[in-house]
Amino acid sequence: MKVYRSISSLTKKIQEIKKQGKAIGLVPTMGFLHEGHMSLIRRARKDTDCVIVSIFVNPAQFGPKEDFRKYPRDMKKDLELCEKEAADIIFAPEAREMYPEGFATYVKVERITDTLCGASRPGHFRGVATVVAKLFNITMPDIAYFGQKDGQQAAVIRRMAKDLDMPVKIKVEPIVREKDGLAMSSRNVYLNPEERVQALCIYKSLKLAQRLFNKGERDSKEIIKRMSQLINENRKADIDYVSIVDTEELRDMKRISGQAMVTVAVRIGNTRLIDNIILN
C-alpha cells in the first residue's frame, strides 16, 4: 500500500496501472473510517485489480456554520484499516492540492440537489459533485463505490456521471449498521451516551415505515406523520426532514408505487444524522 499526497505523482501511477490493463476501484471517503467504509473497500477488492481509497475532508461541501474544523480525523488509524483490507493506494491530498489558488470551476447538478439535505445545506452538493468529479479525473476508476446511507449523494453522483458521460460505473452498497440499528457514521462520535440512545429513534422510525408499508399503507403523508410522532417523543431529537421520494429524481411521492426511498435527517443535540431505507 502506498500513500500519495500529490495529484501529479498519482496520475503517473494511474497511467502505469492503465497500461497494464488493470481495473481500478475507487472508494472516496472523508476519513475517520468505520465498518461502512471497510465494506466498500472489500467490495472493490473483489471487483477490481487495484483499490484506491481517497481520504480528504472536503472543505467545499461544508457550510460556514458547519463542522469542517472539528470533523473527526485519525489518519494513522485510517491507514492501518486500509492496509488491513489490502487497499493498494491511498490518496490523501491537502486542501491546497485539490483547490489551488485561483480555483474557480465547480460542478452543479440541478433539481435533485434542491430538496432534502440540499434544502438545508445550500452549496453542499456543489462541493460534493466537484470533488468527486476531480477524483474521477485523477484516479480514472472503472468502478466507484458509495454507501446507501448518503442516499441523496448517491443519486447526485449517478446523475452527474450519466449526464457528463463519465466512463465509470457507480456502485451503491447497503447501509452498515451498529448492532442496535444505528447507521454507521463518522459523526456518531459526537454523540454523548444519552444522545446515542436517543439517536435510535431514527432507525426505529424507518422500521415503523417498513411495517406500515408491509401492512399495505401507501399514503406517504400518513407514514411520515407516524414516523414524526415517534421521533418527536425523544426530547433531544429535532427533525430536519422526513420524506418519501422516488429513488432517481428524488421527487416527493404522495402515494408509494414502484421503488421509494424513505429518508430522514434529524439533529440529535448538536449532531445532524441521516438515514434511509428503500421500499419496493
PDB file of C-alpha atoms in Angstrom:
ATOM      1  CA  MET A   1       0.000   0.000   0.000  1.00  0.00           C
ATOM      2  CA  LYS A   2       1.346   3.403  -0.976  1.00  0.00           C
ATOM      3  CA  VAL A   3       0.169   6.848   0.121  1.00  0.00           C
ATOM      4  CA  TYR A   4       0.075   9.642  -2.440  1.00  0.00           C
ATOM      5  CA  ARG A   5      -0.282  13.291  -1.491  1.00  0.00           C
ATOM      6  CA  SER A   6       0.133  14.985  -4.860  1.00  0.00           C
ATOM      7  CA  ILE A   7      -2.059  14.734  -7.930  1.00  0.00           C
ATOM      8  CA  SER A   8       0.864  14.658 -10.363  1.00  0.00           C
ATOM      9  CA  SER A   9       2.601  11.690  -8.711  1.00  0.00           C
ATOM     10  CA  LEU A  10      -0.660   9.748  -8.516  1.00  0.00           C
ATOM     11  CA  THR A  11      -1.632  10.374 -12.136  1.00  0.00           C
ATOM     12  CA  LYS A  12       1.725   8.950 -13.244  1.00  0.00           C
ATOM     13  CA  LYS A  13       0.969   5.809 -11.253  1.00  0.00           C
ATOM     14  CA  ILE A  14      -2.565   5.614 -12.683  1.00  0.00           C
ATOM     15  CA  GLN A  15      -1.154   5.740 -16.216  1.00  0.00           C
ATOM     16  CA  GLU A  16       1.093   2.765 -15.394  1.00  0.00           C
ATOM     17  CA  ILE A  17      -1.847   0.799 -14.000  1.00  0.00           C
ATOM     18  CA  LYS A  18      -3.989   1.564 -17.040  1.00  0.00           C
ATOM     19  CA  LYS A  19      -1.212   0.454 -19.411  1.00  0.00           C
ATOM     20  CA  GLN A  20      -1.208  -2.893 -17.595  1.00  0.00           C
ATOM     21  CA  GLY A  21      -4.927  -3.264 -18.331  1.00  0.00           C
ATOM     22  CA  LYS A  22      -5.873  -3.419 -14.660  1.00  0.00           C
ATOM     23  CA  ALA A  23      -9.333  -2.408 -13.424  1.00  0.00           C
ATOM     24  CA  ILE A  24      -9.373   0.371 -10.829  1.00  0.00           C
ATOM     25  CA  GLY A  25     -11.865   0.635  -7.974  1.00  0.00           C
ATOM     26  CA  LEU A  26     -12.228   3.951  -6.128  1.00  0.00           C
ATOM     27  CA  VAL A  27     -13.628   4.376  -2.618  1.00  0.00           C
ATOM     28  CA  PRO A  28     -13.967   8.132  -1.910  1.00  0.00           C
ATOM     29  CA  THR A  29     -14.025   8.959   1.823  1.00  0.00           C
ATOM     30  CA  MET A  30     -13.539  11.828   4.241  1.00  0.00           C
ATOM     31  CA  GLY A  31     -11.589   9.589   6.582  1.00  0.00           C
ATOM     32  CA  PHE A  32     -12.305   8.597  10.195  1.00  0.00           C
ATOM     33  CA  LEU A  33     -13.079   5.237   8.661  1.00  0.00           C
ATOM     34  CA  HIS A  34     -15.511   2.676  10.068  1.00  0.00           C
ATOM     35  CA  GLU A  35     -17.010  -0.661   9.048  1.00  0.00           C
ATOM     36  CA  GLY A  36     -19.221   1.013   6.452  1.00  0.00           C
ATOM     37  CA  HIS A  37     -16.124   2.196   4.596  1.00  0.00           C
ATOM     38  CA  MET A  38     -14.462  -1.196   5.059  1.00  0.00           C
ATOM     39  CA  SER A  39     -17.409  -2.895   3.355  1.00  0.00           C
ATOM     40  CA  LEU A  40     -16.863  -0.653   0.322  1.00  0.00           C
ATOM     41  CA  ILE A  41     -13.153  -1.439   0.226  1.00  0.00           C
ATOM     42  CA  ARG A  42     -13.871  -5.173   0.445  1.00  0.00           C
ATOM     43  CA  ARG A  43     -16.375  -4.901  -2.398  1.00  0.00           C
ATOM     44  CA  ALA A  44     -13.816  -3.041  -4.513  1.00  0.00           C
ATOM     45  CA  ARG A  45     -11.194  -5.661  -3.663  1.00  0.00           C
ATOM     46  CA  LYS A  46     -13.481  -8.385  -5.047  1.00  0.00           C
ATOM     47  CA  ASP A  47     -14.405  -6.469  -8.193  1.00  0.00           C
ATOM     48  CA  THR A  48     -11.178  -4.807  -9.297  1.00  0.00           C
ATOM     49  CA  ASP A  49      -7.409  -5.255  -9.563  1.00  0.00           C
ATOM     50  CA  CYS A  50      -6.339  -2.008  -7.915  1.00  0.00           C
ATOM     51  CA  VAL A  51      -8.208  -0.434  -4.986  1.00  0.00           C
ATOM     52  CA  ILE A  52      -7.762   3.287  -4.378  1.00  0.00           C
ATOM     53  CA  VAL A  53      -9.107   4.905  -1.215  1.00  0.00           C
ATOM     54  CA  SER A  54      -9.226   8.692  -1.127  1.00  0.00           C
ATOM     55  CA  ILE A  55      -9.104  10.354   2.288  1.00  0.00           C
ATOM     56  CA  PHE A  56      -9.969  14.022   2.037  1.00  0.00           C
ATOM     57  CA  VAL A  57     -12.142  16.198   4.261  1.00  0.00           C
ATOM     58  CA  ASN A  58     -13.566  18.353   1.509  1.00  0.00           C
ATOM     59  CA  PRO A  59     -13.982  21.988   2.626  1.00  0.00           C
ATOM     60  CA  ALA A  60     -16.148  22.785  -0.400  1.00  0.00           C
ATOM     61  CA  GLN A  61     -19.071  20.720   0.914  1.00  0.00           C
ATOM     62  CA  PHE A  62     -19.220  22.346   4.364  1.00  0.00           C
ATOM     63  CA  GLY A  63     -21.242  25.487   5.018  1.00  0.00           C
ATOM     64  CA  PRO A  64     -19.823  28.399   7.072  1.00  0.00           C
ATOM     65  CA  LYS A  65     -21.605  27.240  10.247  1.00  0.00           C
ATOM     66  CA  GLU A  66     -20.925  23.522   9.768  1.00  0.00           C
ATOM     67  CA  ASP A  67     -18.364  21.251  11.390  1.00  0.00           C
ATOM     68  CA  PHE A  68     -15.405  21.326   8.959  1.00  0.00           C
ATOM     69  CA  ARG A  69     -12.775  22.251  11.539  1.00  0.00           C
ATOM     70  CA  LYS A  70     -13.977  19.775  14.164  1.00  0.00           C
ATOM     71  CA  TYR A  71     -14.854  16.979  11.740  1.00  0.00           C
ATOM     72  CA  PRO A  72     -13.188  13.862  13.218  1.00  0.00           C
ATOM     73  CA  ARG A  73      -9.819  12.885  11.745  1.00  0.00           C
ATOM     74  CA  ASP A  74      -7.464   9.989  12.507  1.00  0.00           C
ATOM     75  CA  MET A  75      -5.125   9.378   9.586  1.00  0.00           C
ATOM     76  CA  LYS A  76      -2.951   6.857  11.456  1.00  0.00           C
ATOM     77  CA  LYS A  77      -5.917   4.619  12.216  1.00  0.00           C
ATOM     78  CA  ASP A  78      -7.350   5.116   8.723  1.00  0.00           C
ATOM     79  CA  LEU A  79      -4.124   3.904   7.110  1.00  0.00           C
ATOM     80  CA  GLU A  80      -3.990   0.876   9.405  1.00  0.00           C
ATOM     81  CA  LEU A  81      -7.561  -0.086   8.482  1.00  0.00           C
ATOM     82  CA  CYS A  82      -6.919   0.366   4.766  1.00  0.00           C
ATOM     83  CA  GLU A  83      -3.782  -1.752   4.918  1.00  0.00           C
ATOM     84  CA  LYS A  84      -5.682  -4.470   6.775  1.00  0.00           C
ATOM     85  CA  GLU A  85      -8.240  -4.557   3.959  1.00  0.00           C
ATOM     86  CA  ALA A  86      -5.458  -4.708   1.331  1.00  0.00           C
ATOM     87  CA  ALA A  87      -6.089  -1.348  -0.316  1.00  0.00           C
ATOM     88  CA  ASP A  88      -3.396  -0.644  -2.911  1.00  0.00           C
ATOM     89  CA  ILE A  89      -3.289   3.143  -2.968  1.00  0.00           C
ATOM     90  CA  ILE A  90      -4.294   5.895  -0.565  1.00  0.00           C
ATOM     91  CA  PHE A  91      -4.813   9.358  -1.989  1.00  0.00           C
ATOM     92  CA  ALA A  92      -4.690  11.858   0.876  1.00  0.00           C
ATOM     93  CA  PRO A  93      -4.155  15.352  -0.526  1.00  0.00           C
ATOM     94  CA  GLU A  94      -4.126  18.665   1.311  1.00  0.00           C
ATOM     95  CA  ALA A  95      -6.895  21.154   0.514  1.00  0.00           C
ATOM     96  CA  ARG A  96      -4.464  23.398  -1.384  1.00  0.00           C
ATOM     97  CA  GLU A  97      -3.628  20.466  -3.662  1.00  0.00           C
ATOM     98  CA  MET A  98      -7.274  19.951  -4.619  1.00  0.00           C
ATOM     99  CA  TYR A  99      -8.205  23.639  -4.630  1.00  0.00           C
ATOM    100  CA  PRO A 100      -5.116  25.651  -5.577  1.00  0.00           C
ATOM    101  CA  GLU A 101      -5.089  29.433  -5.589  1.00  0.00           C
ATOM    102  CA  GLY A 102      -7.360  30.744  -8.335  1.00  0.00           C
ATOM    103  CA  PHE A 103      -9.586  27.650  -8.411  1.00  0.00           C
ATOM    104  CA  ALA A 104     -12.881  28.756  -9.987  1.00  0.00           C
ATOM    105  CA  THR A 105     -14.648  25.758 -11.553  1.00  0.00           C
ATOM    106  CA  TYR A 106     -17.480  23.880  -9.844  1.00  0.00           C
ATOM    107  CA  VAL A 107     -19.950  21.167 -10.835  1.00  0.00           C
ATOM    108  CA  LYS A 108     -23.617  21.736 -10.027  1.00  0.00           C
ATOM    109  CA  VAL A 109     -26.218  19.024 -10.505  1.00  0.00           C
ATOM    110  CA  GLU A 110     -29.637  20.642 -10.899  1.00  0.00           C
ATOM    111  CA  ARG A 111     -33.057  19.689  -9.440  1.00  0.00           C
ATOM    112  CA  ILE A 112     -32.172  16.721  -7.238  1.00  0.00           C
ATOM    113  CA  THR A 113     -29.857  18.879  -5.123  1.00  0.00           C
ATOM    114  CA  ASP A 114     -32.618  21.357  -4.220  1.00  0.00           C
ATOM    115  CA  THR A 115     -34.502  19.103  -1.789  1.00  0.00           C
ATOM    116  CA  LEU A 116     -33.782  17.026   1.339  1.00  0.00           C
ATOM    117  CA  CYS A 117     -30.226  17.773   2.557  1.00  0.00           C
ATOM    118  CA  GLY A 118     -29.771  20.235  -0.289  1.00  0.00           C
ATOM    119  CA  ALA A 119     -32.554  22.441   1.081  1.00  0.00           C
ATOM    120  CA  SER A 120     -30.928  22.858   4.495  1.00  0.00           C
ATOM    121  CA  ARG A 121     -27.294  22.711   3.314  1.00  0.00           C
ATOM    122  CA  PRO A 122     -27.047  25.140   0.365  1.00  0.00           C
ATOM    123  CA  GLY A 123     -23.910  24.561  -1.698  1.00  0.00           C
ATOM    124  CA  HIS A 124     -23.235  21.174  -0.112  1.00  0.00           C
ATOM    125  CA  PHE A 125     -23.844  19.085  -3.216  1.00  0.00           C
ATOM    126  CA  ARG A 126     -21.959  21.510  -5.438  1.00  0.00           C
ATOM    127  CA  GLY A 127     -18.961  20.754  -3.244  1.00  0.00           C
ATOM    128  CA  VAL A 128     -19.645  17.010  -3.336  1.00  0.00           C
ATOM    129  CA  ALA A 129     -20.074  16.874  -7.125  1.00  0.00           C
ATOM    130  CA  THR A 130     -16.979  18.986  -7.707  1.00  0.00           C
ATOM    131  CA  VAL A 131     -14.645  16.930  -5.532  1.00  0.00           C
ATOM    132  CA  VAL A 132     -15.970  13.605  -6.847  1.00  0.00           C
ATOM    133  CA  ALA A 133     -15.581  14.804 -10.446  1.00  0.00           C
ATOM    134  CA  LYS A 134     -11.989  15.757  -9.650  1.00  0.00           C
ATOM    135  CA  LEU A 135     -11.351  12.381  -8.010  1.00  0.00           C
ATOM    136  CA  PHE A 136     -12.759  10.592 -11.067  1.00  0.00           C
ATOM    137  CA  ASN A 137     -10.457  12.609 -13.347  1.00  0.00           C
ATOM    138  CA  ILE A 138      -7.421  11.994 -11.154  1.00  0.00           C
ATOM    139  CA  THR A 139      -7.865   8.276 -10.463  1.00  0.00           C
ATOM    140  CA  MET A 140      -9.721   7.188 -13.653  1.00  0.00           C
ATOM    141  CA  PRO A 141     -11.668   4.424 -11.885  1.00  0.00           C
ATOM    142  CA  ASP A 142     -13.627   1.722 -13.670  1.00  0.00           C
ATOM    143  CA  ILE A 143     -15.944   1.448 -10.662  1.00  0.00           C
ATOM    144  CA  ALA A 144     -16.568   3.910  -7.814  1.00  0.00           C
ATOM    145  CA  TYR A 145     -18.190   2.816  -4.558  1.00  0.00           C
ATOM    146  CA  PHE A 146     -20.586   4.772  -2.355  1.00  0.00           C
ATOM    147  CA  GLY A 147     -22.773   3.897   0.630  1.00  0.00           C
ATOM    148  CA  GLN A 148     -26.570   3.974   0.576  1.00  0.00           C
ATOM    149  CA  LYS A 149     -26.627   5.886   3.892  1.00  0.00           C
ATOM    150  CA  ASP A 150     -25.952   9.041   1.873  1.00  0.00           C
ATOM    151  CA  GLY A 151     -28.848   8.239  -0.443  1.00  0.00           C
ATOM    152  CA  GLN A 152     -29.195  11.693  -1.963  1.00  0.00           C
ATOM    153  CA  GLN A 153     -25.446  11.920  -2.526  1.00  0.00           C
ATOM    154  CA  ALA A 154     -25.514   8.591  -4.364  1.00  0.00           C
ATOM    155  CA  ALA A 155     -28.331   9.838  -6.609  1.00  0.00           C
ATOM    156  CA  VAL A 156     -26.414  13.054  -7.320  1.00  0.00           C
ATOM    157  CA  ILE A 157     -23.244  11.166  -8.269  1.00  0.00           C
ATOM    158  CA  ARG A 158     -25.168   8.761 -10.505  1.00  0.00           C
ATOM    159  CA  ARG A 159     -26.832  11.692 -12.268  1.00  0.00           C
ATOM    160  CA  MET A 160     -23.528  13.568 -12.698  1.00  0.00           C
ATOM    161  CA  ALA A 161     -21.747  10.516 -14.128  1.00  0.00           C
ATOM    162  CA  LYS A 162     -24.613   9.830 -16.520  1.00  0.00           C
ATOM    163  CA  ASP A 163     -25.137  13.408 -17.668  1.00  0.00           C
ATOM    164  CA  LEU A 164     -21.417  14.108 -18.204  1.00  0.00           C
ATOM    165  CA  ASP A 165     -20.737  10.723 -19.858  1.00  0.00           C
ATOM    166  CA  MET A 166     -18.129   9.806 -17.276  1.00  0.00           C
ATOM    167  CA  PRO A 167     -16.680   6.350 -18.061  1.00  0.00           C
ATOM    168  CA  VAL A 168     -17.185   4.998 -14.555  1.00  0.00           C
ATOM    169  CA  LYS A 169     -19.695   2.571 -13.081  1.00  0.00           C
ATOM    170  CA  ILE A 170     -21.294   3.750  -9.831  1.00  0.00           C
ATOM    171  CA  LYS A 171     -21.949   1.023  -7.265  1.00  0.00           C
ATOM    172  CA  VAL A 172     -24.026   1.876  -4.195  1.00  0.00           C
ATOM    173  CA  GLU A 173     -23.628  -0.605  -1.354  1.00  0.00           C
ATOM    174  CA  PRO A 174     -26.091  -1.288   1.519  1.00  0.00           C
ATOM    175  CA  ILE A 175     -26.038   0.663   4.784  1.00  0.00           C
ATOM    176  CA  VAL A 176     -23.881  -0.886   7.508  1.00  0.00           C
ATOM    177  CA  ARG A 177     -25.411  -0.560  10.971  1.00  0.00           C
ATOM    178  CA  GLU A 178     -24.375  -0.931  14.584  1.00  0.00           C
ATOM    179  CA  LYS A 179     -25.865  -3.929  16.412  1.00  0.00           C
ATOM    180  CA  ASP A 180     -28.718  -1.747  17.690  1.00  0.00           C
ATOM    181  CA  GLY A 181     -29.542  -0.444  14.214  1.00  0.00           C
ATOM    182  CA  LEU A 182     -27.891   2.985  14.233  1.00  0.00           C
ATOM    183  CA  ALA A 183     -26.378   3.665  10.808  1.00  0.00           C
ATOM    184  CA  MET A 184     -22.597   3.848  10.989  1.00  0.00           C
ATOM    185  CA  SER A 185     -21.351   7.397  10.548  1.00  0.00           C
ATOM    186  CA  SER A 186     -18.162   9.271  11.366  1.00  0.00           C
ATOM    187  CA  ARG A 187     -20.349  11.844  13.135  1.00  0.00           C
ATOM    188  CA  ASN A 188     -21.648   9.262  15.653  1.00  0.00           C
ATOM    189  CA  VAL A 189     -18.557  10.034  17.711  1.00  0.00           C
ATOM    190  CA  TYR A 190     -20.106  13.427  18.549  1.00  0.00           C
ATOM    191  CA  LEU A 191     -22.973  11.802  20.482  1.00  0.00           C
ATOM    192  CA  ASN A 192     -22.809  11.609  24.277  1.00  0.00           C
ATOM    193  CA  PRO A 193     -24.251   8.449  25.916  1.00  0.00           C
ATOM    194  CA  GLU A 194     -27.765   9.897  26.315  1.00  0.00           C
ATOM    195  CA  GLU A 195     -27.815  11.227  22.760  1.00  0.00           C
ATOM    196  CA  ARG A 196     -26.528   7.883  21.455  1.00  0.00           C
ATOM    197  CA  VAL A 197     -29.596   6.164  22.943  1.00  0.00           C
ATOM    198  CA  GLN A 198     -31.999   8.802  21.652  1.00  0.00           C
ATOM    199  CA  ALA A 199     -30.473   8.580  18.164  1.00  0.00           C
ATOM    200  CA  LEU A 200     -32.017   5.120  17.855  1.00  0.00           C
ATOM    201  CA  CYS A 201     -35.357   6.817  17.203  1.00  0.00           C
ATOM    202  CA  ILE A 202     -34.165   7.425  13.633  1.00  0.00           C
ATOM    203  CA  TYR A 203     -33.854   3.753  12.759  1.00  0.00           C
ATOM    204  CA  LYS A 204     -36.977   2.912  14.773  1.00  0.00           C
ATOM    205  CA  SER A 205     -38.937   5.388  12.655  1.00  0.00           C
ATOM    206  CA  LEU A 206     -37.662   3.747   9.473  1.00  0.00           C
ATOM    207  CA  LYS A 207     -38.621   0.306  10.758  1.00  0.00           C
ATOM    208  CA  LEU A 208     -42.071   1.707  11.540  1.00  0.00           C
ATOM    209  CA  ALA A 209     -42.341   2.903   7.935  1.00  0.00           C
ATOM    210  CA  GLN A 210     -41.370  -0.559   6.735  1.00  0.00           C
ATOM    211  CA  ARG A 211     -44.013  -2.205   8.944  1.00  0.00           C
ATOM    212  CA  LEU A 212     -46.733   0.182   7.777  1.00  0.00           C
ATOM    213  CA  PHE A 213     -45.753  -0.446   4.169  1.00  0.00           C
ATOM    214  CA  ASN A 214     -45.762  -4.209   4.679  1.00  0.00           C
ATOM    215  CA  LYS A 215     -49.301  -3.943   6.085  1.00  0.00           C
ATOM    216  CA  GLY A 216     -50.449  -2.197   2.922  1.00  0.00           C
ATOM    217  CA  GLU A 217     -50.125   1.513   3.775  1.00  0.00           C
ATOM    218  CA  ARG A 218     -49.234   3.523   0.665  1.00  0.00           C
ATOM    219  CA  ASP A 219     -50.183   7.053   1.771  1.00  0.00           C
ATOM    220  CA  SER A 220     -46.854   8.852   2.265  1.00  0.00           C
ATOM    221  CA  LYS A 221     -48.439  11.571   4.400  1.00  0.00           C
ATOM    222  CA  GLU A 222     -49.714   9.011   6.910  1.00  0.00           C
ATOM    223  CA  ILE A 223     -46.386   7.186   7.122  1.00  0.00           C
ATOM    224  CA  ILE A 224     -44.484  10.441   7.564  1.00  0.00           C
ATOM    225  CA  LYS A 225     -46.904  11.559  10.296  1.00  0.00           C
ATOM    226  CA  ARG A 226     -46.423   8.319  12.240  1.00  0.00           C
ATOM    227  CA  MET A 227     -42.648   8.465  11.853  1.00  0.00           C
ATOM    228  CA  SER A 228     -42.510  12.087  13.001  1.00  0.00           C
ATOM    229  CA  GLN A 229     -44.596  11.303  16.070  1.00  0.00           C
ATOM    230  CA  LEU A 230     -42.173   8.553  17.059  1.00  0.00           C
ATOM    231  CA  ILE A 231     -39.110  10.755  16.579  1.00  0.00           C
ATOM    232  CA  ASN A 232     -40.635  13.677  18.474  1.00  0.00           C
ATOM    233  CA  GLU A 233     -41.075  11.512  21.571  1.00  0.00           C
ATOM    234  CA  ASN A 234     -37.319  11.989  22.080  1.00  0.00           C
ATOM    235  CA  ARG A 235     -36.577  15.361  23.643  1.00  0.00           C
ATOM    236  CA  LYS A 236     -33.125  15.702  22.079  1.00  0.00           C
ATOM    237  CA  ALA A 237     -34.404  14.999  18.563  1.00  0.00           C
ATOM    238  CA  ASP A 238     -35.085  17.899  16.190  1.00  0.00           C
ATOM    239  CA  ILE A 239     -36.395  16.841  12.761  1.00  0.00           C
ATOM    240  CA  ASP A 240     -34.865  18.456   9.692  1.00  0.00           C
ATOM    241  CA  TYR A 241     -36.988  16.383   7.319  1.00  0.00           C
ATOM    242  CA  VAL A 242     -38.860  13.109   6.959  1.00  0.00           C
ATOM    243  CA  SER A 243     -39.592  12.429   3.279  1.00  0.00           C
ATOM    244  CA  ILE A 244     -40.630   9.684   0.912  1.00  0.00           C
ATOM    245  CA  VAL A 245     -39.225  10.169  -2.583  1.00  0.00           C
ATOM    246  CA  ASP A 246     -38.565   8.223  -5.753  1.00  0.00           C
ATOM    247  CA  THR A 247     -35.015   6.887  -5.973  1.00  0.00           C
ATOM    248  CA  GLU A 248     -33.929   8.567  -9.226  1.00  0.00           C
ATOM    249  CA  GLU A 249     -35.251  12.138  -9.316  1.00  0.00           C
ATOM    250  CA  LEU A 250     -35.933  12.368  -5.548  1.00  0.00           C
ATOM    251  CA  ARG A 251     -39.424  13.736  -6.121  1.00  0.00           C
ATOM    252  CA  ASP A 252     -41.898  13.581  -3.244  1.00  0.00           C
ATOM    253  CA  MET A 253     -44.346  10.697  -3.620  1.00  0.00           C
ATOM    254  CA  LYS A 254     -47.903  11.233  -2.414  1.00  0.00           C
ATOM    255  CA  ARG A 255     -48.553   7.536  -2.782  1.00  0.00           C
ATOM    256  CA  ILE A 256     -45.858   4.883  -2.829  1.00  0.00           C
ATOM    257  CA  SER A 257     -45.592   2.951  -6.064  1.00  0.00           C
ATOM    258  CA  GLY A 258     -42.624   1.154  -7.523  1.00  0.00           C
ATOM    259  CA  GLN A 259     -39.446   1.885  -5.601  1.00  0.00           C
ATOM    260  CA  ALA A 260     -39.337   4.594  -2.932  1.00  0.00           C
ATOM    261  CA  MET A 261     -36.722   5.921  -0.525  1.00  0.00           C
ATOM    262  CA  VAL A 262     -37.864   6.833   2.977  1.00  0.00           C
ATOM    263  CA  THR A 263     -35.250   9.310   4.113  1.00  0.00           C
ATOM    264  CA  VAL A 264     -34.723  11.111   7.404  1.00  0.00           C
ATOM    265  CA  ALA A 265     -32.471  13.868   8.735  1.00  0.00           C
ATOM    266  CA  VAL A 266     -32.609  14.533  12.467  1.00  0.00           C
ATOM    267  CA  ARG A 267     -30.460  16.662  14.727  1.00  0.00           C
ATOM    268  CA  ILE A 268     -29.704  14.853  17.989  1.00  0.00           C
ATOM    269  CA  GLY A 269     -28.364  17.522  20.304  1.00  0.00           C
ATOM    270  CA  ASN A 270     -25.844  19.312  18.079  1.00  0.00           C
ATOM    271  CA  THR A 271     -25.270  16.377  15.745  1.00  0.00           C
ATOM    272  CA  ARG A 272     -27.096  16.052  12.430  1.00  0.00           C
ATOM    273  CA  LEU A 273     -27.664  12.432  11.389  1.00  0.00           C
ATOM    274  CA  ILE A 274     -29.204  10.991   8.230  1.00  0.00           C
ATOM    275  CA  ASP A 275     -30.578   7.559   7.389  1.00  0.00           C
ATOM    276  CA  ASN A 276     -32.913   5.900   4.886  1.00  0.00           C
ATOM    277  CA  ILE A 277     -34.489   2.675   3.703  1.00  0.00           C
ATOM    278  CA  ILE A 278     -35.702   1.567   0.291  1.00  0.00           C
ATOM    279  CA  LEU A 279     -39.279   0.303  -0.096  1.00  0.00           C
ATOM    280  CA  ASN A 280     -40.180  -1.852  -3.082  1.00  0.00           C
TER     281      ASN A 280
END
